[in-house]
Structure formats: structure tokens, C-alpha cells
Amino acid sequence: MSTAPLLSPTEEKQEETLAEESWVTILWDDPVNLIPYVIYVLQMLFAFSKVKATELTMQVHRDGKAIVAAGAREDMENNVASLHRYGLWATVGRA
């Protein structure tokens, strides 16, 4: 007979928190939007500094994608919807 180990309330809370925060917003490269526009959108939506927004935009340009946020699934879905409203390509993924 096998039994799973019991978790303390603290361990259960940590597992729940990990599950909630194991999602990411992925911004994808596209052939339409110009680099300055993507930088602007990242600054407006995520309150990134110009340097951080530029670094992420160049990563998207160079690698084809970049993770721009991590957190709960619902928050990441909201991020993706916001990016779509600005005409950018984005998806939600597992961390």
C-alpha cells in the first residue's frame, strides 16, 4: 500500500503559489511593427524603463521571441489581450 506524503499547510501554499506563478507572457517577432513602436508599447503596458523595453524588443528581434512577464495565468492572459489590442503578437505559455 502506497501513500503520498502529507504536506504541511505552508508547503501546500507554496505549491499553490508556484502553480499560479508558472505562466509567462511571450512576445513574438512580427513583420509589421517597428522597433520604436514595440518599445513604446512595452513601456506603456508594463512600465518598463526605456532600457528594459529596448533590451526585450531587441531580444524579440534577434531571437524571435521574449518573455515579457511571469505570474498567474489570468494575469498573463490579460497581458496577452493588452498586447493584441496594440497589434502585437503574444501568447501565454508555461514557465
mmCIF file with all atom_site columns, C-alpha atoms in Angstrom:
data_model
loop_
_atom_site.group_PDB
_atom_site.id
_atom_site.type_symbol
_atom_site.label_atom_id
_atom_site.label_alt_id
_atom_site.label_comp_id
_atom_site.label_asym_id
_atom_site.label_entity_id
_atom_site.label_seq_id
_atom_site.pdbx_PDB_ins_code
_atom_site.Cartn_x
_atom_site.Cartn_y
_atom_site.Cartn_z
_atom_site.occupancy
_atom_site.B_iso_or_equiv
_atom_site.pdbx_formal_charge
_atom_site.auth_seq_id
_atom_site.auth_comp_id
_atom_site.auth_asym_id
_atom_site.auth_atom_id
_atom_site.pdbx_PDB_model_num
ATOM 1  C CA . MET A 1 1  ? 0.000  0.000  0.000   1.00 0.00 ? 1  MET A CA 1
ATOM 2  C CA . SER A 1 2  ? 1.440  3.360  -1.037  1.00 0.00 ? 2  SER A CA 1
ATOM 3  C CA . THR A 1 3  ? 0.509  6.711  0.367   1.00 0.00 ? 3  THR A CA 1
ATOM 4  C CA . ALA A 1 4  ? 1.531  10.143 -0.798  1.00 0.00 ? 4  ALA A CA 1
ATOM 5  C CA . PRO A 1 5  ? 3.419  12.227 1.729   1.00 0.00 ? 5  PRO A CA 1
ATOM 6  C CA . LEU A 1 6  ? 1.278  14.730 3.567   1.00 0.00 ? 6  LEU A CA 1
ATOM 7  C CA . LEU A 1 7  ? 2.162  18.356 3.031   1.00 0.00 ? 7  LEU A CA 1
ATOM 8  C CA . SER A 1 8  ? 2.088  20.944 5.744   1.00 0.00 ? 8  SER A CA 1
ATOM 9  C CA . PRO A 1 9  ? -0.202 23.953 5.169   1.00 0.00 ? 9  PRO A CA 1
ATOM 10 C CA . THR A 1 10 ? 2.900  26.035 4.379   1.00 0.00 ? 10 THR A CA 1
ATOM 11 C CA . GLU A 1 11 ? 4.085  23.532 1.762   1.00 0.00 ? 11 GLU A CA 1
ATOM 12 C CA . GLU A 1 12 ? 0.603  23.385 0.223   1.00 0.00 ? 12 GLU A CA 1
ATOM 13 C CA . LYS A 1 13 ? 0.513  27.186 -0.008  1.00 0.00 ? 13 LYS A CA 1
ATOM 14 C CA . GLN A 1 14 ? 3.973  27.201 -1.640  1.00 0.00 ? 14 GLN A CA 1
ATOM 15 C CA . GLU A 1 15 ? 2.805  24.654 -4.226  1.00 0.00 ? 15 GLU A CA 1
ATOM 16 C CA . GLU A 1 16 ? -0.323 26.712 -4.969  1.00 0.00 ? 16 GLU A CA 1
ATOM 17 C CA . THR A 1 17 ? 1.770  29.864 -5.344  1.00 0.00 ? 17 THR A CA 1
ATOM 18 C CA . LEU A 1 18 ? 4.214  28.069 -7.650  1.00 0.00 ? 18 LEU A CA 1
ATOM 19 C CA . ALA A 1 19 ? 1.342  26.778 -9.794  1.00 0.00 ? 19 ALA A CA 1
ATOM 20 C CA . GLU A 1 20 ? -0.189 30.266 -10.003 1.00 0.00 ? 20 GLU A CA 1
ATOM 21 C CA . GLU A 1 21 ? 3.112  31.871 -10.986 1.00 0.00 ? 21 GLU A CA 1
ATOM 22 C CA . SER A 1 22 ? 4.250  29.289 -13.507 1.00 0.00 ? 22 SER A CA 1
ATOM 23 C CA . TRP A 1 23 ? 2.882  31.149 -16.540 1.00 0.00 ? 23 TRP A CA 1
ATOM 24 C CA . VAL A 1 24 ? 4.587  33.632 -18.845 1.00 0.00 ? 24 VAL A CA 1
ATOM 25 C CA . THR A 1 25 ? 3.651  36.199 -21.466 1.00 0.00 ? 25 THR A CA 1
ATOM 26 C CA . ILE A 1 26 ? 5.650  35.606 -24.647 1.00 0.00 ? 26 ILE A CA 1
ATOM 27 C CA . LEU A 1 27 ? 6.044  38.430 -27.154 1.00 0.00 ? 27 LEU A CA 1
ATOM 28 C CA . TRP A 1 28 ? 6.744  37.226 -30.697 1.00 0.00 ? 28 TRP A CA 1
ATOM 29 C CA . ASP A 1 29 ? 8.505  38.911 -33.589 1.00 0.00 ? 29 ASP A CA 1
ATOM 30 C CA . ASP A 1 30 ? 6.277  40.035 -36.412 1.00 0.00 ? 30 ASP A CA 1
ATOM 31 C CA . PRO A 1 31 ? 6.901  41.584 -39.830 1.00 0.00 ? 31 PRO A CA 1
ATOM 32 C CA . VAL A 1 32 ? 4.603  44.564 -39.230 1.00 0.00 ? 32 VAL A CA 1
ATOM 33 C CA . ASN A 1 33 ? 5.501  46.549 -36.116 1.00 0.00 ? 33 ASN A CA 1
ATOM 34 C CA . LEU A 1 34 ? 8.599  48.728 -35.985 1.00 0.00 ? 34 LEU A CA 1
ATOM 35 C CA . ILE A 1 35 ? 11.105 48.561 -33.127 1.00 0.00 ? 35 ILE A CA 1
ATOM 36 C CA . PRO A 1 36 ? 10.320 52.036 -31.713 1.00 0.00 ? 36 PRO A CA 1
ATOM 37 C CA . TYR A 1 37 ? 6.614  51.158 -31.557 1.00 0.00 ? 37 TYR A CA 1
ATOM 38 C CA . VAL A 1 38 ? 7.244  47.884 -29.698 1.00 0.00 ? 38 VAL A CA 1
ATOM 39 C CA . ILE A 1 39 ? 9.489  49.729 -27.221 1.00 0.00 ? 39 ILE A CA 1
ATOM 40 C CA . TYR A 1 40 ? 6.730  52.300 -26.681 1.00 0.00 ? 40 TYR A CA 1
ATOM 41 C CA . VAL A 1 41 ? 4.067  49.628 -26.078 1.00 0.00 ? 41 VAL A CA 1
ATOM 42 C CA . LEU A 1 42 ? 6.239  47.758 -23.564 1.00 0.00 ? 42 LEU A CA 1
ATOM 43 C CA . GLN A 1 43 ? 6.874  50.996 -21.690 1.00 0.00 ? 43 GLN A CA 1
ATOM 44 C CA . MET A 1 44 ? 3.164  51.861 -21.638 1.00 0.00 ? 44 MET A CA 1
ATOM 45 C CA . LEU A 1 45 ? 1.779  48.437 -20.690 1.00 0.00 ? 45 LEU A CA 1
ATOM 46 C CA . PHE A 1 46 ? 4.447  47.146 -18.320 1.00 0.00 ? 46 PHE A CA 1
ATOM 47 C CA . ALA A 1 47 ? 6.001  50.401 -17.071 1.00 0.00 ? 47 ALA A CA 1
ATOM 48 C CA . PHE A 1 48 ? 9.416  49.193 -18.228 1.00 0.00 ? 48 PHE A CA 1
ATOM 49 C CA . SER A 1 49 ? 12.241 51.693 -18.432 1.00 0.00 ? 49 SER A CA 1
ATOM 50 C CA . LYS A 1 50 ? 13.320 52.610 -21.949 1.00 0.00 ? 50 LYS A CA 1
ATOM 51 C CA . VAL A 1 51 ? 16.460 50.492 -21.452 1.00 0.00 ? 51 VAL A CA 1
ATOM 52 C CA . LYS A 1 52 ? 14.498 47.393 -20.341 1.00 0.00 ? 52 LYS A CA 1
ATOM 53 C CA . ALA A 1 53 ? 11.899 47.814 -23.104 1.00 0.00 ? 53 ALA A CA 1
ATOM 54 C CA . THR A 1 54 ? 14.683 48.195 -25.670 1.00 0.00 ? 54 THR A CA 1
ATOM 55 C CA . GLU A 1 55 ? 16.504 45.078 -24.397 1.00 0.00 ? 55 GLU A CA 1
ATOM 56 C CA . LEU A 1 56 ? 13.330 42.980 -24.636 1.00 0.00 ? 56 LEU A CA 1
ATOM 57 C CA . THR A 1 57 ? 12.461 44.369 -28.062 1.00 0.00 ? 57 THR A CA 1
ATOM 58 C CA . MET A 1 58 ? 15.922 43.577 -29.385 1.00 0.00 ? 58 MET A CA 1
ATOM 59 C CA . GLN A 1 59 ? 15.668 40.056 -27.940 1.00 0.00 ? 59 GLN A CA 1
ATOM 60 C CA . VAL A 1 60 ? 12.388 39.616 -29.840 1.00 0.00 ? 60 VAL A CA 1
ATOM 61 C CA . HIS A 1 61 ? 14.032 40.965 -33.000 1.00 0.00 ? 61 HIS A CA 1
ATOM 62 C CA . ARG A 1 62 ? 17.125 38.767 -32.598 1.00 0.00 ? 62 ARG A CA 1
ATOM 63 C CA . ASP A 1 63 ? 15.636 35.530 -31.189 1.00 0.00 ? 63 ASP A CA 1
ATOM 64 C CA . GLY A 1 64 ? 12.082 35.719 -32.492 1.00 0.00 ? 64 GLY A CA 1
ATOM 65 C CA . LYS A 1 65 ? 10.518 35.941 -29.031 1.00 0.00 ? 65 LYS A CA 1
ATOM 66 C CA . ALA A 1 66 ? 10.993 37.158 -25.469 1.00 0.00 ? 66 ALA A CA 1
ATOM 67 C CA . ILE A 1 67 ? 9.307  36.561 -22.141 1.00 0.00 ? 67 ILE A CA 1
ATOM 68 C CA . VAL A 1 68 ? 7.990  39.936 -21.023 1.00 0.00 ? 68 VAL A CA 1
ATOM 69 C CA . ALA A 1 69 ? 6.136  38.897 -17.846 1.00 0.00 ? 69 ALA A CA 1
ATOM 70 C CA . ALA A 1 70 ? 5.624  35.976 -15.472 1.00 0.00 ? 70 ALA A CA 1
ATOM 71 C CA . GLY A 1 71 ? 2.876  35.304 -12.976 1.00 0.00 ? 71 GLY A CA 1
ATOM 72 C CA . ALA A 1 72 ? -0.610 33.893 -12.562 1.00 0.00 ? 72 ALA A CA 1
ATOM 73 C CA . ARG A 1 73 ? -2.307 32.550 -15.684 1.00 0.00 ? 73 ARG A CA 1
ATOM 74 C CA . GLU A 1 74 ? -5.157 35.067 -15.576 1.00 0.00 ? 74 GLU A CA 1
ATOM 75 C CA . ASP A 1 75 ? -2.709 37.979 -15.363 1.00 0.00 ? 75 ASP A CA 1
ATOM 76 C CA . MET A 1 76 ? -0.717 36.611 -18.304 1.00 0.00 ? 76 MET A CA 1
ATOM 77 C CA . GLU A 1 77 ? -3.918 36.225 -20.344 1.00 0.00 ? 77 GLU A CA 1
ATOM 78 C CA . ASN A 1 78 ? -4.732 39.868 -19.600 1.00 0.00 ? 78 ASN A CA 1
ATOM 79 C CA . ASN A 1 79 ? -1.219 40.861 -20.720 1.00 0.00 ? 79 ASN A CA 1
ATOM 80 C CA . VAL A 1 80 ? -1.664 38.994 -23.992 1.00 0.00 ? 80 VAL A CA 1
ATOM 81 C CA . ALA A 1 81 ? -5.040 40.639 -24.607 1.00 0.00 ? 81 ALA A CA 1
ATOM 82 C CA . SER A 1 82 ? -3.483 44.058 -23.981 1.00 0.00 ? 82 SER A CA 1
ATOM 83 C CA . LEU A 1 83 ? -0.599 43.355 -26.368 1.00 0.00 ? 83 LEU A CA 1
ATOM 84 C CA . HIS A 1 84 ? -3.089 42.170 -29.002 1.00 0.00 ? 84 HIS A CA 1
ATOM 85 C CA . ARG A 1 85 ? -5.023 45.447 -28.663 1.00 0.00 ? 85 ARG A CA 1
ATOM 86 C CA . TYR A 1 86 ? -1.805 47.216 -29.671 1.00 0.00 ? 86 TYR A CA 1
ATOM 87 C CA . GLY A 1 87 ? -1.386 44.899 -32.660 1.00 0.00 ? 87 GLY A CA 1
ATOM 88 C CA . LEU A 1 88 ? 1.481  42.834 -31.250 1.00 0.00 ? 88 LEU A CA 1
ATOM 89 C CA . TRP A 1 89 ? 1.748  39.059 -31.396 1.00 0.00 ? 89 TRP A CA 1
ATOM 90 C CA . ALA A 1 90 ? 1.792  37.437 -27.951 1.00 0.00 ? 90 ALA A CA 1
ATOM 91 C CA . THR A 1 91 ? 0.862  34.169 -26.284 1.00 0.00 ? 91 THR A CA 1
ATOM 92 C CA . VAL A 1 92 ? 0.629  32.645 -22.814 1.00 0.00 ? 92 VAL A CA 1
ATOM 93 C CA . GLY A 1 93 ? 2.972  29.780 -22.015 1.00 0.00 ? 93 GLY A CA 1
ATOM 94 C CA . ARG A 1 94 ? 4.100  27.614 -19.137 1.00 0.00 ? 94 ARG A CA 1
ATOM 95 C CA . ALA A 1 95 ? 7.183  28.823 -17.317 1.00 0.00 ? 95 ALA A CA 1
#
